[in-house]
Amino acid sequence: EKNGGMWSVSFCYSWRDTVIGDHTKIDNQVQIGHNVVIGKCCMLCGQVGIGGSCMLGDYILLGGKAGVADHISIVSKVRIAAMSGVTSNIM
């Protein structure tokens, strides 16, 4: 079960598939870059942006308008507050 909101976008024009884990919820106007891997049971709230080649673990919550720069890794069970920006790995 993968629920995508209206106007959610995922790009997959590169060498690796963009993967969205089971039971992950994606709200409206979410942008997911190329080569992104998102774990299971994550929640991406409205207007989240994820740069290309990111790796997100399981049970991650990204609050509304949060952004993740490209080539970032985030371990499982992390919550990112609304309107936050992630510019380095969270290990």
XYZ file of N, CA and C in Angstrom:
273
model
N 0.848 -1.174 0.000
C 0.000 0.000 0.000
C 0.889 1.230 0.000
N 0.803 1.989 -1.068
C 1.557 3.235 -1.166
C 0.565 4.310 -1.526
N 0.312 5.221 -0.622
C -0.642 6.284 -0.874
C 0.094 7.540 -1.265
N -0.194 8.044 -2.447
C 0.403 9.292 -2.909
C -0.673 10.343 -3.037
N -0.408 11.516 -2.527
C -1.367 12.604 -2.612
C -1.429 13.179 -4.014
N -2.360 14.063 -4.220
C -2.492 14.723 -5.503
C -1.267 15.588 -5.755
N -0.719 15.523 -6.959
C 0.423 16.312 -7.381
C 1.723 15.881 -6.721
N 1.813 14.647 -6.256
C 3.093 14.130 -5.783
C 3.920 13.720 -6.996
N 5.227 13.979 -6.948
C 6.071 13.733 -8.105
C 7.291 12.932 -7.687
N 7.642 11.956 -8.495
C 8.877 11.210 -8.286
C 9.594 11.103 -9.623
N 10.883 11.431 -9.646
C 11.654 11.334 -10.866
C 12.489 10.063 -10.847
N 12.573 9.405 -11.984
C 13.406 8.186 -12.065
C 14.082 8.145 -13.432
N 14.866 9.146 -13.732
C 15.532 9.245 -15.022
C 17.002 8.865 -14.954
N 17.424 8.216 -13.911
C 18.842 7.976 -13.729
C 19.140 6.490 -13.660
N 20.277 6.143 -13.124
C 20.778 4.775 -13.160
C 20.157 3.846 -12.137
N 19.508 4.360 -11.119
C 18.920 3.506 -10.079
C 17.456 3.882 -9.902
N 16.624 2.903 -9.609
C 15.205 3.171 -9.389
C 14.982 3.991 -8.130
N 13.939 4.799 -8.159
C 13.444 5.445 -6.950
C 12.551 4.430 -6.264
N 12.791 4.163 -4.968
C 12.074 3.102 -4.248
C 11.335 3.708 -3.061
N 10.054 3.360 -2.939
C 9.236 3.815 -1.816
C 8.760 2.577 -1.071
N 9.095 2.496 0.220
C 8.799 1.311 1.026
C 7.312 1.102 1.283
N 6.986 -0.101 1.685
C 5.600 -0.477 1.988
C 5.025 0.392 3.097
N 3.764 0.714 2.951
C 2.977 1.454 3.948
C 3.461 2.888 4.165
N 4.254 3.418 3.268
C 4.685 4.809 3.343
C 3.571 5.702 2.817
N 3.314 6.803 3.517
C 2.258 7.746 3.145
C 2.892 9.009 2.580
N 2.385 9.466 1.439
C 2.902 10.651 0.780
C 1.751 11.626 0.585
N 1.875 12.812 1.163
C 0.842 13.831 1.103
C 0.922 14.597 -0.222
N 0.138 15.648 -0.349
C 0.074 16.464 -1.561
C 1.341 17.274 -1.780
N 1.652 17.516 -3.053
C 2.731 18.389 -3.489
C 4.081 18.011 -2.900
N 4.373 16.732 -2.886
C 5.665 16.221 -2.408
C 6.545 15.930 -3.618
N 7.786 16.382 -3.575
C 8.733 16.139 -4.654
C 9.793 15.160 -4.177
N 9.941 14.059 -4.903
C 10.930 13.031 -4.571
C 11.895 12.936 -5.746
N 13.163 13.209 -5.487
C 14.165 13.213 -6.549
C 14.512 11.825 -7.057
N 15.346 11.784 -8.076
C 15.789 10.535 -8.689
C 16.685 9.748 -7.742
N 16.664 8.434 -7.874
C 17.522 7.510 -7.103
C 17.257 7.519 -5.605
N 16.143 8.057 -5.152
C 15.836 8.111 -3.723
C 15.316 6.756 -3.254
N 15.737 6.351 -2.056
C 15.214 5.145 -1.418
C 14.572 5.571 -0.102
N 13.278 5.282 0.030
C 12.524 5.621 1.238
C 12.082 4.316 1.876
N 12.326 4.171 3.161
C 11.995 2.942 3.881
C 10.497 2.747 4.076
N 10.161 1.730 4.856
C 8.752 1.400 5.100
C 8.157 2.287 6.198
N 6.847 2.456 6.132
C 6.063 3.144 7.169
C 6.516 4.578 7.428
N 6.970 5.276 6.394
C 7.351 6.679 6.532
C 6.146 7.569 6.243
N 6.218 8.829 6.663
C 5.164 9.785 6.378
C 5.803 11.076 5.875
N 5.447 11.462 4.648
C 5.949 12.685 4.040
C 4.778 13.645 3.931
N 4.790 14.689 4.749
C 3.689 15.655 4.790
C 3.775 16.623 3.608
N 2.749 17.431 3.440
C 2.607 18.312 2.295
C 3.804 19.195 2.022
N 4.136 19.329 0.745
C 5.181 20.196 0.226
C 6.588 19.833 0.680
N 6.810 18.580 1.035
C 8.154 18.095 1.348
C 8.939 17.967 0.040
N 10.230 18.256 0.102
C 11.103 18.057 -1.040
C 12.308 17.220 -0.643
N 12.579 16.179 -1.428
C 13.715 15.290 -1.159
C 14.617 15.296 -2.386
N 15.862 15.719 -2.195
C 16.818 15.785 -3.296
C 17.226 14.400 -3.777
N 17.827 14.350 -4.931
C 18.224 13.094 -5.552
C 19.229 12.293 -4.742
N 19.164 10.983 -4.904
C 20.098 10.018 -4.314
C 20.112 10.006 -2.793
N 18.999 10.358 -2.150
C 18.897 10.279 -0.689
C 18.486 8.878 -0.256
N 18.884 8.513 0.951
C 18.511 7.234 1.544
C 17.839 7.521 2.876
N 16.533 7.207 2.979
C 15.773 7.417 4.203
C 15.415 6.072 4.800
N 15.646 5.914 6.095
C 15.341 4.655 6.775
C 13.846 4.470 6.975
N 13.492 3.543 7.841
C 12.089 3.228 8.132
C 11.538 4.166 9.205
N 10.233 4.355 9.194
C 9.493 5.111 10.226
C 9.961 6.566 10.341
N 10.273 7.186 9.226
C 10.690 8.590 9.226
C 9.489 9.479 8.984
N 9.420 10.587 9.697
C 8.383 11.582 9.485
C 9.033 12.884 9.041
N 8.596 13.407 7.899
C 9.048 14.709 7.424
C 7.856 15.649 7.484
N 7.930 16.663 8.354
C 6.846 17.622 8.513
C 6.677 18.490 7.274
N 5.544 19.170 7.180
C 5.213 19.989 6.025
C 6.300 20.989 5.667
N 6.569 21.097 4.377
C 7.562 22.015 3.803
C 8.991 21.730 4.237
N 9.259 20.564 4.804
C 10.637 20.193 5.144
C 11.375 19.828 3.860
N 12.673 20.063 3.850
C 13.483 19.740 2.685
C 14.711 18.936 3.063
N 15.097 18.024 2.181
C 16.294 17.211 2.373
C 17.179 17.421 1.149
N 18.407 17.908 1.377
C 19.346 18.136 0.269
C 19.721 16.805 -0.382
N 20.272 16.869 -1.577
C 20.630 15.640 -2.288
C 21.800 14.906 -1.634
N 21.839 13.594 -1.849
C 22.896 12.699 -1.356
C 22.962 12.646 0.173
N 21.824 12.728 0.841
C 21.752 12.690 2.300
C 21.222 11.324 2.745
N 21.766 10.793 3.844
C 21.264 9.565 4.461
C 20.675 9.899 5.827
N 19.504 9.328 6.107
C 18.843 9.527 7.398
C 18.489 8.147 7.956
N 18.921 7.863 9.185
C 18.642 6.571 9.800
C 17.156 6.449 10.138
N 16.740 5.272 10.530
C 15.336 5.013 10.864
C 14.895 5.753 12.123
N 13.586 5.959 12.221
C 12.908 6.526 13.394
C 13.337 7.962 13.702
N 13.464 8.775 12.665
C 13.806 10.183 12.821
C 12.593 11.021 12.458
N 12.371 12.108 13.201
C 11.300 13.063 12.906
C 11.942 14.400 12.553
N 11.578 14.925 11.411
C 12.062 16.224 10.954
C 10.894 17.202 11.052
N 11.080 18.287 11.779
C 10.004 19.254 12.005
C 9.631 19.982 10.715
N 8.422 20.506 10.702
C 7.937 21.276 9.560
C 8.862 22.453 9.269
N 9.022 22.755 7.992
C 9.822 23.877 7.499
C 11.301 23.774 7.877
N 11.776 22.562 8.146
C 13.191 22.342 8.460
C 13.947 21.963 7.199
N 15.254 22.161 7.238
C 16.112 21.743 6.142
C 17.191 20.812 6.642
N 17.384 19.697 5.961
C 18.428 18.732 6.317
C 19.528 18.854 5.273
N 20.720 19.262 5.715
C 21.828 19.484 4.793
C 23.031 18.569 5.053
N 22.927 17.712 6.072
C 23.986 16.736 6.324
C 23.352 15.443 6.831
N 24.120 14.378 6.769
C 23.603 13.056 7.155
C 23.168 13.023 8.606
N 22.132 12.247 8.876
C 21.679 11.984 10.251
C 21.906 10.514 10.501
N 22.947 10.207 11.285
C 23.352 8.814 11.493
C 23.107 8.382 12.907
